[in-house]
PDB file of C-alpha atoms in Angstrom:
ATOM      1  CA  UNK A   1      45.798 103.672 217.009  1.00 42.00           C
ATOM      2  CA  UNK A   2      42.167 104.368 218.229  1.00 44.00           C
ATOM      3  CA  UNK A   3      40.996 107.838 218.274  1.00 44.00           C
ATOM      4  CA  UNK A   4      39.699 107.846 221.479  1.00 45.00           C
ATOM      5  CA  UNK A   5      35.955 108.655 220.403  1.00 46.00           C
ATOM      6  CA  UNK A   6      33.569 105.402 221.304  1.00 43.00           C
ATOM      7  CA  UNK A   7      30.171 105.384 218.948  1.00 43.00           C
ATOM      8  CA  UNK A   8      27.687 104.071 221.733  1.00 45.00           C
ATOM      9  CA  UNK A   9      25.381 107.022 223.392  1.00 50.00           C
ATOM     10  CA  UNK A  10      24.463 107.170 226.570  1.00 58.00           C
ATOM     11  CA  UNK A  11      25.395 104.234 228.266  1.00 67.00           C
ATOM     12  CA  UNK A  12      29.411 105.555 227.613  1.00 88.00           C
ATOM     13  CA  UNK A  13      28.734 108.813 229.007  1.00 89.00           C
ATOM     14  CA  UNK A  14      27.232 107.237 231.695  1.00 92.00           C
ATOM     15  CA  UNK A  15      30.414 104.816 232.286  1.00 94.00           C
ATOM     16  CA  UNK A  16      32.628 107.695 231.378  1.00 95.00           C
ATOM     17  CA  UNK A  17      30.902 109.623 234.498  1.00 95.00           C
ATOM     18  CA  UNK A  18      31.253 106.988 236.561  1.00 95.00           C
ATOM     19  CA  UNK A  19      34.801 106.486 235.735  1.00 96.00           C
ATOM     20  CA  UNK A  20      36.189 109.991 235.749  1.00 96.00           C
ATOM     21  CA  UNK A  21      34.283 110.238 239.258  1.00 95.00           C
ATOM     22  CA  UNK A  22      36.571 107.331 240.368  1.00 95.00           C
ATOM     23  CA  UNK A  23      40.307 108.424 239.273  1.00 96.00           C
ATOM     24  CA  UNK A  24      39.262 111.532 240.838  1.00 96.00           C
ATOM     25  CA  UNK A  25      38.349 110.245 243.903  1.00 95.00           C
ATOM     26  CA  UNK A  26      42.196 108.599 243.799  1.00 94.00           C
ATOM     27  CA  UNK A  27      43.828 111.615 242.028  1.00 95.00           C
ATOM     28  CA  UNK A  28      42.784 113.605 245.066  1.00 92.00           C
ATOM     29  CA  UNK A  29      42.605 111.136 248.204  1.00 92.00           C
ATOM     30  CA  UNK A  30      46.422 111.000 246.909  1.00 91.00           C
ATOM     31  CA  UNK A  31      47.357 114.848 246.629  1.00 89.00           C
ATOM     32  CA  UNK A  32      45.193 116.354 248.997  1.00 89.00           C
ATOM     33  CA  UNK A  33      47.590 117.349 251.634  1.00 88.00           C
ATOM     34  CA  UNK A  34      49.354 119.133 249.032  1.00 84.00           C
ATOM     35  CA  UNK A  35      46.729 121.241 248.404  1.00 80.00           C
ATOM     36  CA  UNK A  36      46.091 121.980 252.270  1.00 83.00           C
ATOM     37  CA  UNK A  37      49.537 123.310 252.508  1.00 84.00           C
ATOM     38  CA  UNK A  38      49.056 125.312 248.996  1.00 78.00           C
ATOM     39  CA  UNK A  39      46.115 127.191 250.237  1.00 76.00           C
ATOM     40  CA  UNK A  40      47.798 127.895 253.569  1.00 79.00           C
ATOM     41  CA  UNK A  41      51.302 129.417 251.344  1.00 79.00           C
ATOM     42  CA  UNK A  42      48.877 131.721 249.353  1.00 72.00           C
ATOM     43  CA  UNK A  43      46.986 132.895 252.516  1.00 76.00           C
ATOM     44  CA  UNK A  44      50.107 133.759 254.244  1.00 71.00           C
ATOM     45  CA  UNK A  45      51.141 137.291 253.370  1.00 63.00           C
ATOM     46  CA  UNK A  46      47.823 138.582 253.864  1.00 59.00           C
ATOM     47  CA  UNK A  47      47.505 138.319 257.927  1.00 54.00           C
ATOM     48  CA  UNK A  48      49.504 139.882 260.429  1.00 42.00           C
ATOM     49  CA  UNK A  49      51.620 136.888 261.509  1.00 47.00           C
ATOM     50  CA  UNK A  50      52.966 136.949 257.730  1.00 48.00           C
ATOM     51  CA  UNK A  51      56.565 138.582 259.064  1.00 48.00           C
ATOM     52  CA  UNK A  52      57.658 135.210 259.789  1.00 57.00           C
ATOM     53  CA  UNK A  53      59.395 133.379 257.030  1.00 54.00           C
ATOM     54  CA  UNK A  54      57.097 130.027 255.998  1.00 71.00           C
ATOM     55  CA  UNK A  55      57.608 127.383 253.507  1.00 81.00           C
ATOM     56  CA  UNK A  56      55.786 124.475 252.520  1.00 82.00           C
ATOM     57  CA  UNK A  57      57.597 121.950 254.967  1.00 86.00           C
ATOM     58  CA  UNK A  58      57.223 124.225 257.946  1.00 88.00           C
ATOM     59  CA  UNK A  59      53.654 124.404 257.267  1.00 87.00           C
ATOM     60  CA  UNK A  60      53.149 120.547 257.144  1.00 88.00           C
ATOM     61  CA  UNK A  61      55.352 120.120 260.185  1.00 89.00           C
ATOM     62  CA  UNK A  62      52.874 122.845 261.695  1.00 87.00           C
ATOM     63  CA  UNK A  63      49.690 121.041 261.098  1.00 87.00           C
ATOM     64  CA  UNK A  64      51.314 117.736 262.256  1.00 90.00           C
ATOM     65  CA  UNK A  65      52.132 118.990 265.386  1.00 90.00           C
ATOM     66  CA  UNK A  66      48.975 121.052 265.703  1.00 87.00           C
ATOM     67  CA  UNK A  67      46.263 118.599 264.421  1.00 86.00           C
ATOM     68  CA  UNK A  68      47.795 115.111 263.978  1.00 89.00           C
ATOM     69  CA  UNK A  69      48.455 113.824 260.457  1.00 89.00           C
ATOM     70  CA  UNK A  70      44.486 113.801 260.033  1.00 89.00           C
ATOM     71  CA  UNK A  71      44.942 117.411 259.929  1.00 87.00           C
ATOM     72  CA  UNK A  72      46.095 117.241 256.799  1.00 89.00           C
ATOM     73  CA  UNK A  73      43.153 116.540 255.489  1.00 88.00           C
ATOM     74  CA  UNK A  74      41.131 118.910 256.669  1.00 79.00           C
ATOM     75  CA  UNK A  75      38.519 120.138 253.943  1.00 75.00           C
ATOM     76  CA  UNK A  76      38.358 116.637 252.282  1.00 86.00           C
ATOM     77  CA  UNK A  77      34.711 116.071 251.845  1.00 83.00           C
ATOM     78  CA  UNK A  78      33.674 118.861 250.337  1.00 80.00           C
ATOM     79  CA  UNK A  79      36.924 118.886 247.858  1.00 83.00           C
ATOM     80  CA  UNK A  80      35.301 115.295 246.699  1.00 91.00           C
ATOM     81  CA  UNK A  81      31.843 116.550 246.620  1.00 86.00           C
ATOM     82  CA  UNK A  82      33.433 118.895 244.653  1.00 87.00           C
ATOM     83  CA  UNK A  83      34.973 117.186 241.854  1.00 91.00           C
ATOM     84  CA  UNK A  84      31.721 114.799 241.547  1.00 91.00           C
ATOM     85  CA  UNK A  85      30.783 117.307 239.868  1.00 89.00           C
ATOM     86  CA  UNK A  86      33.715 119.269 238.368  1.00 94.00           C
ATOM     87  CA  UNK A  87      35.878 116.221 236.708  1.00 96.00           C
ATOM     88  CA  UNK A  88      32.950 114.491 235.106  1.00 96.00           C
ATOM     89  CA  UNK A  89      31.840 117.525 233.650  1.00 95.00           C
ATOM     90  CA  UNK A  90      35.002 118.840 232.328  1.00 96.00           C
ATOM     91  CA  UNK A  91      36.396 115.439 231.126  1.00 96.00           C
ATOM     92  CA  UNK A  92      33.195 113.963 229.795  1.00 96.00           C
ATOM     93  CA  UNK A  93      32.325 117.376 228.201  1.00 95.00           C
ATOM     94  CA  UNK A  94      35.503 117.886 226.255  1.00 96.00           C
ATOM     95  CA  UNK A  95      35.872 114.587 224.643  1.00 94.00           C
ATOM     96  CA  UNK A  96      31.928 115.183 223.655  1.00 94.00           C
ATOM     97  CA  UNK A  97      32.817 118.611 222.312  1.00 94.00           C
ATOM     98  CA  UNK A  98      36.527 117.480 221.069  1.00 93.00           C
ATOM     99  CA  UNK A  99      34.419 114.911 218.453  1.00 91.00           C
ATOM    100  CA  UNK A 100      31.034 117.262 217.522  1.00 92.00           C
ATOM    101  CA  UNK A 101      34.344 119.653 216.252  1.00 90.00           C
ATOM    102  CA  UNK A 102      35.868 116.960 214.351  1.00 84.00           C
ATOM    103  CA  UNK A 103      35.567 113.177 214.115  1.00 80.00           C
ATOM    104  CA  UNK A 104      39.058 112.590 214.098  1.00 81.00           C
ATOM    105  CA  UNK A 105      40.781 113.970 217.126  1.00 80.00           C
ATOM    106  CA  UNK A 106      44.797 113.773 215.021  1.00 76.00           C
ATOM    107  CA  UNK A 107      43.492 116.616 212.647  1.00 81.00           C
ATOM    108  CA  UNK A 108      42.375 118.983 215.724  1.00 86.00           C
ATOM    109  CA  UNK A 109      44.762 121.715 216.189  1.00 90.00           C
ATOM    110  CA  UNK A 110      46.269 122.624 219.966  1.00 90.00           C
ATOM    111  CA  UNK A 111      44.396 126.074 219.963  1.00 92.00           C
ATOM    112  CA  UNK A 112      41.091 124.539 218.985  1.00 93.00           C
ATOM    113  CA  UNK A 113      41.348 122.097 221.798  1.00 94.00           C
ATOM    114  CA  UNK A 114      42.775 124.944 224.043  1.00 94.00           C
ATOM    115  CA  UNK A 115      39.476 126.346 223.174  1.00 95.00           C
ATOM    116  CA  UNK A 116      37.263 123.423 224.061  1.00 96.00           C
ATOM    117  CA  UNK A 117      39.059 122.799 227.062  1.00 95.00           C
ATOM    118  CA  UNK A 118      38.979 125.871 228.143  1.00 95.00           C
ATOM    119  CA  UNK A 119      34.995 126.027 227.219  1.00 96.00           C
ATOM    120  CA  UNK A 120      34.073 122.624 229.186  1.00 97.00           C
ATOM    121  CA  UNK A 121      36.498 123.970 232.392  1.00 96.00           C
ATOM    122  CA  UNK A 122      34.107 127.197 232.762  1.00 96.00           C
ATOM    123  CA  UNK A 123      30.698 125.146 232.551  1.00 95.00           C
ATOM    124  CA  UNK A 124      32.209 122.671 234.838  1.00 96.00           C
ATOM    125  CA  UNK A 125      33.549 125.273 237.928  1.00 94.00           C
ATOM    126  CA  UNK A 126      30.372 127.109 237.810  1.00 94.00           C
ATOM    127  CA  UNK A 127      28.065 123.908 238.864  1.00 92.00           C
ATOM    128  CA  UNK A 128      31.566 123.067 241.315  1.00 92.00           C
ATOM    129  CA  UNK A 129      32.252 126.334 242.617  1.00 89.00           C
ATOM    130  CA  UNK A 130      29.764 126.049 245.836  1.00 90.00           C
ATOM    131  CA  UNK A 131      31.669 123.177 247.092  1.00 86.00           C
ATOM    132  CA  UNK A 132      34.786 124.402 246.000  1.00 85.00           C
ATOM    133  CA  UNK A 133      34.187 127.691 248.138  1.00 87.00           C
ATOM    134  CA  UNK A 134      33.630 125.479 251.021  1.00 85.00           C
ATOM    135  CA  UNK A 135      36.983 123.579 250.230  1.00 81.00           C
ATOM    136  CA  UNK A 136      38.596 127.136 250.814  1.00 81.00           C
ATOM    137  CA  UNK A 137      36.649 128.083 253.545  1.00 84.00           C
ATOM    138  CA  UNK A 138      37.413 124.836 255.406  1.00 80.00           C
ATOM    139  CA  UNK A 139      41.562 124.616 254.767  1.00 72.00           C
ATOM    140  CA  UNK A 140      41.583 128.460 255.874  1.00 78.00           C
ATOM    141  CA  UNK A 141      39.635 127.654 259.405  1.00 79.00           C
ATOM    142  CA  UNK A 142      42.604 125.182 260.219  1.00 68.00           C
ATOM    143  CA  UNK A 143      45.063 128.294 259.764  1.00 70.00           C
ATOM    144  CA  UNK A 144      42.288 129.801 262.511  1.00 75.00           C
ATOM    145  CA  UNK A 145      42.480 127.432 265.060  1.00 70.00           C
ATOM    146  CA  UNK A 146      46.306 127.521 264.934  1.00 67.00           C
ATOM    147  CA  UNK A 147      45.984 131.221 265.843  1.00 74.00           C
ATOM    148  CA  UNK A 148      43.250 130.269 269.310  1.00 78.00           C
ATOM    149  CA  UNK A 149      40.172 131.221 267.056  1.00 81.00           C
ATOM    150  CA  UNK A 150      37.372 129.175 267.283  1.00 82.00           C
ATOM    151  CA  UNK A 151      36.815 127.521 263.438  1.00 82.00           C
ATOM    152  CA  UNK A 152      34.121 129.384 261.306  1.00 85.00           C
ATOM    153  CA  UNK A 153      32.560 125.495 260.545  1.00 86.00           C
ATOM    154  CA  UNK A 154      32.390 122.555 261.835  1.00 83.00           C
ATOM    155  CA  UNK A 155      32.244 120.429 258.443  1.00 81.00           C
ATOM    156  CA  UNK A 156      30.575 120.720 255.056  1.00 83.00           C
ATOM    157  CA  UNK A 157      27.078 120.843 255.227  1.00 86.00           C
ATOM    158  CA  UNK A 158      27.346 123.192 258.423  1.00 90.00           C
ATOM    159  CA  UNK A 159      29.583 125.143 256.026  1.00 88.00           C
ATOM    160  CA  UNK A 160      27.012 125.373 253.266  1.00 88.00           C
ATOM    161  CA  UNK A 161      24.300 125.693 256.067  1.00 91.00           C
ATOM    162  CA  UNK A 162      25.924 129.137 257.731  1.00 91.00           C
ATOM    163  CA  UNK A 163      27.378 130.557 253.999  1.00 90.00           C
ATOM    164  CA  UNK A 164      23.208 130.329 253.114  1.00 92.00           C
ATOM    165  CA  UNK A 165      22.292 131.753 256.459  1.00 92.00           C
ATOM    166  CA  UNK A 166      25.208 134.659 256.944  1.00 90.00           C
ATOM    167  CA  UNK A 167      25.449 135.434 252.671  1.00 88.00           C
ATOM    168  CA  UNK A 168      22.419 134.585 250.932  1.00 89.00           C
ATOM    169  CA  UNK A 169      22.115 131.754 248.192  1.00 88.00           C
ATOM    170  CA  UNK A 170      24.188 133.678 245.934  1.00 88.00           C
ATOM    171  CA  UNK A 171      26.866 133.834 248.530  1.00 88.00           C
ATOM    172  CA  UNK A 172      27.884 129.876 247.379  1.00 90.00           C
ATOM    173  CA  UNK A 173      29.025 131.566 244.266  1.00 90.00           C
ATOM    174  CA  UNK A 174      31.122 133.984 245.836  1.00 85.00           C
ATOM    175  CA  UNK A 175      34.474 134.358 243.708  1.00 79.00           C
ATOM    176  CA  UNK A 176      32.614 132.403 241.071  1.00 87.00           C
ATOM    177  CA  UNK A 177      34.554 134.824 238.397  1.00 84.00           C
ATOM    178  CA  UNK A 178      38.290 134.712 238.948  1.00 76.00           C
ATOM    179  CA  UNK A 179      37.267 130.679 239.761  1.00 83.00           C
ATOM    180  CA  UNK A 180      35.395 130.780 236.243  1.00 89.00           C
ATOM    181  CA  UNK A 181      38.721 132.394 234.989  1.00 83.00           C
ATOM    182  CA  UNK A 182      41.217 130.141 236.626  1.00 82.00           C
ATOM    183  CA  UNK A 183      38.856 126.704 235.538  1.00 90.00           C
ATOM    184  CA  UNK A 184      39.516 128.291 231.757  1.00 93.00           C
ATOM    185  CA  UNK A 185      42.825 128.586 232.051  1.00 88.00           C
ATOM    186  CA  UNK A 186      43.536 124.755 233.746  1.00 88.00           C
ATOM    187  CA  UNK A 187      41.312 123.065 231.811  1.00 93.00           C
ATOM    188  CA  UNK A 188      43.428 125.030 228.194  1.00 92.00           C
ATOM    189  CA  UNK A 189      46.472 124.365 229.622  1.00 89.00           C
ATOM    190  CA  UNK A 190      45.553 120.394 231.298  1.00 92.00           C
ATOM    191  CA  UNK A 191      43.364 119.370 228.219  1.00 95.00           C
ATOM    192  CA  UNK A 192      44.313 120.478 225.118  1.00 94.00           C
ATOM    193  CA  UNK A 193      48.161 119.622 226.639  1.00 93.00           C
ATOM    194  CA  UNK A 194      47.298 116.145 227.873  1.00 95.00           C
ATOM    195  CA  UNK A 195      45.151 115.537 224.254  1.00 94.00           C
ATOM    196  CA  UNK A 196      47.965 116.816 222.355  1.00 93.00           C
ATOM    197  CA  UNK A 197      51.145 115.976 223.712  1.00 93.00           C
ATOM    198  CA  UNK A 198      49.722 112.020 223.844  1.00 94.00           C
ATOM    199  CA  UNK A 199      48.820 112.046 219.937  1.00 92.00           C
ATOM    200  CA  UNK A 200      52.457 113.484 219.545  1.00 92.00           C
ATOM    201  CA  UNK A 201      54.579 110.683 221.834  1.00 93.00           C
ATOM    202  CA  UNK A 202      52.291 108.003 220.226  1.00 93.00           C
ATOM    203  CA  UNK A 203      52.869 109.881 216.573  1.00 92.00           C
ATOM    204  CA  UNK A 204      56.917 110.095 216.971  1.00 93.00           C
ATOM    205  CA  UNK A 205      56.513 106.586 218.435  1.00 89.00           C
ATOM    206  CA  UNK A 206      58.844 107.777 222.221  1.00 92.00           C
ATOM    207  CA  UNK A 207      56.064 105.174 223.323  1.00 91.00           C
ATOM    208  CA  UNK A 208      53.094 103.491 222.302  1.00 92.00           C
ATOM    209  CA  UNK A 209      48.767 104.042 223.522  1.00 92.00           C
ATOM    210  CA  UNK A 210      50.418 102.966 227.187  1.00 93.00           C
ATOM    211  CA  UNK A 211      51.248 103.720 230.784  1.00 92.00           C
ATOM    212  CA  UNK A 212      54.417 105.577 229.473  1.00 92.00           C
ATOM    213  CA  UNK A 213      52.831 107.716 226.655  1.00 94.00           C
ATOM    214  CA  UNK A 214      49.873 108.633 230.049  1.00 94.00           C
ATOM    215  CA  UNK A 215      52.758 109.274 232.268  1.00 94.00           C
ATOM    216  CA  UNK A 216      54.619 112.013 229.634  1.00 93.00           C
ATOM    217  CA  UNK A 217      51.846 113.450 228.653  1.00 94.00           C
ATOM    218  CA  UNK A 218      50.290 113.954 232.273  1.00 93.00           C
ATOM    219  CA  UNK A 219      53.755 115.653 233.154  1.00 91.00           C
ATOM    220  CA  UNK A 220      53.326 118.342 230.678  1.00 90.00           C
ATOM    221  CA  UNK A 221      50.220 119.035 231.326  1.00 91.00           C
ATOM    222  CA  UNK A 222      50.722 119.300 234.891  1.00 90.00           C
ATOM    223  CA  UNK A 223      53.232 121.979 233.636  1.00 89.00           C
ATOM    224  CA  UNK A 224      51.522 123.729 231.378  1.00 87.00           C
ATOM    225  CA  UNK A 225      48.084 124.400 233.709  1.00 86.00           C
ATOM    226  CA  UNK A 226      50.365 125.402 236.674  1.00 88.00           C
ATOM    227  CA  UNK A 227      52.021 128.349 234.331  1.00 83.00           C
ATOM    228  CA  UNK A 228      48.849 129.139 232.946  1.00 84.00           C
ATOM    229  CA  UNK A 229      46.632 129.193 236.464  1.00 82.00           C
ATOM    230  CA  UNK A 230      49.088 130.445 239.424  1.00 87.00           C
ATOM    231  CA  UNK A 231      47.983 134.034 239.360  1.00 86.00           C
ATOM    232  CA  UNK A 232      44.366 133.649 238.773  1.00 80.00           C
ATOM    233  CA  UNK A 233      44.814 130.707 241.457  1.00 79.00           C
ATOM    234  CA  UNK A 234      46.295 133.469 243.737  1.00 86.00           C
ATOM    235  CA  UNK A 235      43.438 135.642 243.203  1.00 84.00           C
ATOM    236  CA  UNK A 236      40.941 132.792 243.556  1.00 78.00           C
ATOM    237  CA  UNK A 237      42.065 131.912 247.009  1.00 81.00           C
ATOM    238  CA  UNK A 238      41.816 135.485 248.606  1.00 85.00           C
ATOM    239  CA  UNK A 239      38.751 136.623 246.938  1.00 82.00           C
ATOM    240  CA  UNK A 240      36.742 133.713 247.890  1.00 76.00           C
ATOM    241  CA  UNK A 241      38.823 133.383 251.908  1.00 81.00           C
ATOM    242  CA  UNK A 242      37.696 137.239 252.326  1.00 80.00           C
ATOM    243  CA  UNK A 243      35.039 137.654 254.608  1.00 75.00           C
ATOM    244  CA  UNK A 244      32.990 141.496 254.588  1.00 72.00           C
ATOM    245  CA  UNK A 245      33.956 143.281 258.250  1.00 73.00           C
ATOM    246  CA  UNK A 246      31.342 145.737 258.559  1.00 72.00           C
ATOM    247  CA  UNK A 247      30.509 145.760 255.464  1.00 73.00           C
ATOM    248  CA  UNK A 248      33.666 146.375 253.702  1.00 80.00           C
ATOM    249  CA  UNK A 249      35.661 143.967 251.920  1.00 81.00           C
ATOM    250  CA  UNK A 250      39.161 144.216 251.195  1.00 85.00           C
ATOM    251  CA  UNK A 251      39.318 143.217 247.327  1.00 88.00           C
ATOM    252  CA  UNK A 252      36.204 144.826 245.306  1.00 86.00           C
ATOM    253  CA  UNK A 253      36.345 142.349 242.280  1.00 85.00           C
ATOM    254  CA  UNK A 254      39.347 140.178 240.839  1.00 82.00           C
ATOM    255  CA  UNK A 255      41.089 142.954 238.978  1.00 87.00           C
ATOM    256  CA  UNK A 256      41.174 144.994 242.064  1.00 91.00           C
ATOM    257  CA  UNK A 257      42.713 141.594 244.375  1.00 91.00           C
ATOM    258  CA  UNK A 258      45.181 141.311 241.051  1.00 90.00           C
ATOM    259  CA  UNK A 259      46.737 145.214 240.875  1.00 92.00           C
ATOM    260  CA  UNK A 260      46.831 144.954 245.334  1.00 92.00           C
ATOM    261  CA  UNK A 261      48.516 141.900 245.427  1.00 91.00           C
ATOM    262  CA  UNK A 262      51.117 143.238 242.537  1.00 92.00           C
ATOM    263  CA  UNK A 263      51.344 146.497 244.280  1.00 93.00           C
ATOM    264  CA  UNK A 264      52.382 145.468 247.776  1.00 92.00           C
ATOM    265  CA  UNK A 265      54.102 141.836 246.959  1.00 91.00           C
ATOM    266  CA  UNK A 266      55.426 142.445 243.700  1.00 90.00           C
ATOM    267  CA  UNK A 267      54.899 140.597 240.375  1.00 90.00           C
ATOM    268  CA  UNK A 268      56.144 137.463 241.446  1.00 88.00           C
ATOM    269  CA  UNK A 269      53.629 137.101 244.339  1.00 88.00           C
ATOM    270  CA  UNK A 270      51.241 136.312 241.859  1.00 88.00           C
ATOM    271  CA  UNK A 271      53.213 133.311 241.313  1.00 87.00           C
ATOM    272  CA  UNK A 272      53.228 132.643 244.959  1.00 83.00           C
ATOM    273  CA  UNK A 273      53.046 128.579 245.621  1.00 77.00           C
ATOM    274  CA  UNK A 274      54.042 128.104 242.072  1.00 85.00           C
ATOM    275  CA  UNK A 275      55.697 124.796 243.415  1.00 83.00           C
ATOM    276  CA  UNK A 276      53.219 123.428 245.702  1.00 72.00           C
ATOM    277  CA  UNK A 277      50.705 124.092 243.055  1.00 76.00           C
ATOM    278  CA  UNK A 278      53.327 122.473 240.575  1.00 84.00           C
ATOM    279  CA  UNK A 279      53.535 120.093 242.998  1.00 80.00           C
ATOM    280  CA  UNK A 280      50.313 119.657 243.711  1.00 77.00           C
ATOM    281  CA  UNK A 281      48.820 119.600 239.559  1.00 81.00           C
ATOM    282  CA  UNK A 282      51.501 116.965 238.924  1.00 86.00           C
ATOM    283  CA  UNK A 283      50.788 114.232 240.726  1.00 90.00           C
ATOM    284  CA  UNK A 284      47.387 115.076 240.449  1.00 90.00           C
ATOM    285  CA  UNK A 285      46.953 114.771 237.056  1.00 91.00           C
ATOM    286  CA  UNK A 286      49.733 111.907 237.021  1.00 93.00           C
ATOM    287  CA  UNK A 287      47.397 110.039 239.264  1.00 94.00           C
ATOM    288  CA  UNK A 288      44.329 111.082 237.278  1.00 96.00           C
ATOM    289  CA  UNK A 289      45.087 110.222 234.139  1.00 96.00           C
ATOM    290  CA  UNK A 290      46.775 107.382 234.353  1.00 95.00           C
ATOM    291  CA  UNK A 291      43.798 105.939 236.574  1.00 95.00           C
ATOM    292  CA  UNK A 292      41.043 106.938 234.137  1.00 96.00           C
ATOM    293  CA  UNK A 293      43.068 105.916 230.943  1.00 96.00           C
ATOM    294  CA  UNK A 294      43.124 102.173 232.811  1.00 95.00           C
ATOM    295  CA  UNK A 295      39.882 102.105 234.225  1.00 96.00           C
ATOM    296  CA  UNK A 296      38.727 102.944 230.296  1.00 95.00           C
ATOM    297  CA  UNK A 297      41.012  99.916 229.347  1.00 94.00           C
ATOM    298  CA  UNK A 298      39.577  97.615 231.950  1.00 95.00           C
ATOM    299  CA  UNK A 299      35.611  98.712 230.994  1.00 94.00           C
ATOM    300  CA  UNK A 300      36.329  98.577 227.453  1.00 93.00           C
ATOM    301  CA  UNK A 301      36.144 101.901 226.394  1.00 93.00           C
ATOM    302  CA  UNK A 302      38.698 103.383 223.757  1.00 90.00           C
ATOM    303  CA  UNK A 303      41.511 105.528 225.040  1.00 90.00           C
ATOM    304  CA  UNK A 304      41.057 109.305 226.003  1.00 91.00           C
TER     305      UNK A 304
END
């Protein structure tokens, strides 16, 4: 069984990059309405309208009927901008790191890969986290139009345009922390789970280097990052939807959205959209995975 480390420089990270741009261009063409509907599940509780009961089926009947099944994928664009940058980053970064700790990837313990996986996830959301703000910013203005408002934007690069204008430059990284946070957590959980659970279904021999071991290995790790990331997901999503109204804000900093949250919802709210997020994680990384572990078969390249 190949390690998964390739011995040529450059032009593998460059086909790496390439290649981890393209399964996540699938991965989330694929799942993207899930993560509409996700957003619009953790939002909910915070406005006014949040009496009436809401579930993730109701909401996607709502946007049907609303926006067409286009509206669905409102917020696209920049959530592919995004993860141009976020998934090469991450992915590329971790195997590089994974092999500078040790040259043979079977000797690497879980929590040191937790540790790298965590480390690449962090350096990879804060170069992402401008067009992942815009990702939020866009899913919550379809929630706004439902409700007769006129939407904040009128696509990405307005987004970005009137975020610089109305906040400043630093105002792209708005809720860069608890996103820095929940990036760590994913990328522990999704990584080192992914890495590890592989090396142990090809090591007991459930199935060999193939489609199968991908496919049980991407299923735990879907599992594992969901656990791990709901509640700083939860936090994520209303620190960076808030908007200041004269001047005040209603969560200070992350810790303060975290107690609030506990304190009027309960405990549990910070595992609010655990399934859609589930849901959504799953076939992501299903999708992902699988993709990039072919596309490395098909260019050449060892597996992950």
């Amino acid at each position: 069984m190949k390690s998964g480390h390739q011995h040529g420089g450059g032009d593998n990270a460059h086909t790496k990059i390439l290649l981890t741009s393209l399964s996540a261009m699938v991965a989330e063409t694929t799942t993207f309405p899930i993560d509409l509907i996700k957003t619009r599940l953790q939002l909910h509780g915070e406005s006014l309208s949040s009496s009436r009961p809401t579930g993730a089926v109701r909401i996607a009947a709502e946007i049907i009927r609303e926006q067409g099944p286009l509206g669905l994928y409102k917020g696209w664009s920049p959530a592919i901008i995004r993860h141009l940058f976020y998934t090469p980053i991450r992915i590329v970064g971790y195997e590089h790191m994974r092999s500078v700790v040790s040259a043979d990837n079977a000797s690497l313990s879980i929590f040191s890969k937790a540790l790298v996986g965590g480390i690449s996830g962090c350096m990879a959301q804060v170069v992402a986290s401008p067009a992942d703000l815009v990702k939020v910013r866009m899913q919550a203005d379809g929630r706004m139009a439902r409700h007769g408002i006129q939407p904040r934007y009128s696509g990405p690069f307005d987004a970005f345009r009137k975020i610089v204008q109305a906040e400043g430059l630093k105002g792209l990284w708005k809720g860069v922390l608890p996103n820095v946070q929940r990036a760590f957590l994913v990328n522990m959980g999704e990584l080192a789970c992914y890495d590890h659970a592989k090396q142990l279904v090809i090591r007991s021999r459930i199935a060999d280097d193939n489609v199968y071991a991908h496919t049980l290995a991407s299923i735990m790790s879907g599992l594992a990052a969901t656990s791990l990331s709901c509640p700083a997901d939860v936090v994520k999503t209303r620190m960076m939807n808030q908007v200041a109204k004269e001047g005040k804000v209603l969560y200070i900093s992350s810790l303060d959205c975290l107690v609030k949250t506990v304190k009027v919802e309960g405990i549990q709210a910070l595992w609010k959209g655990f399934f859609p997020t589930w849901a959504r994680l799953g076939p992501w990384q299903f999708v992902f995975w699988v993709s990039y572990e072919k596309f490395r078969k098909i260019a050449g390249l060892s597996s992950f």
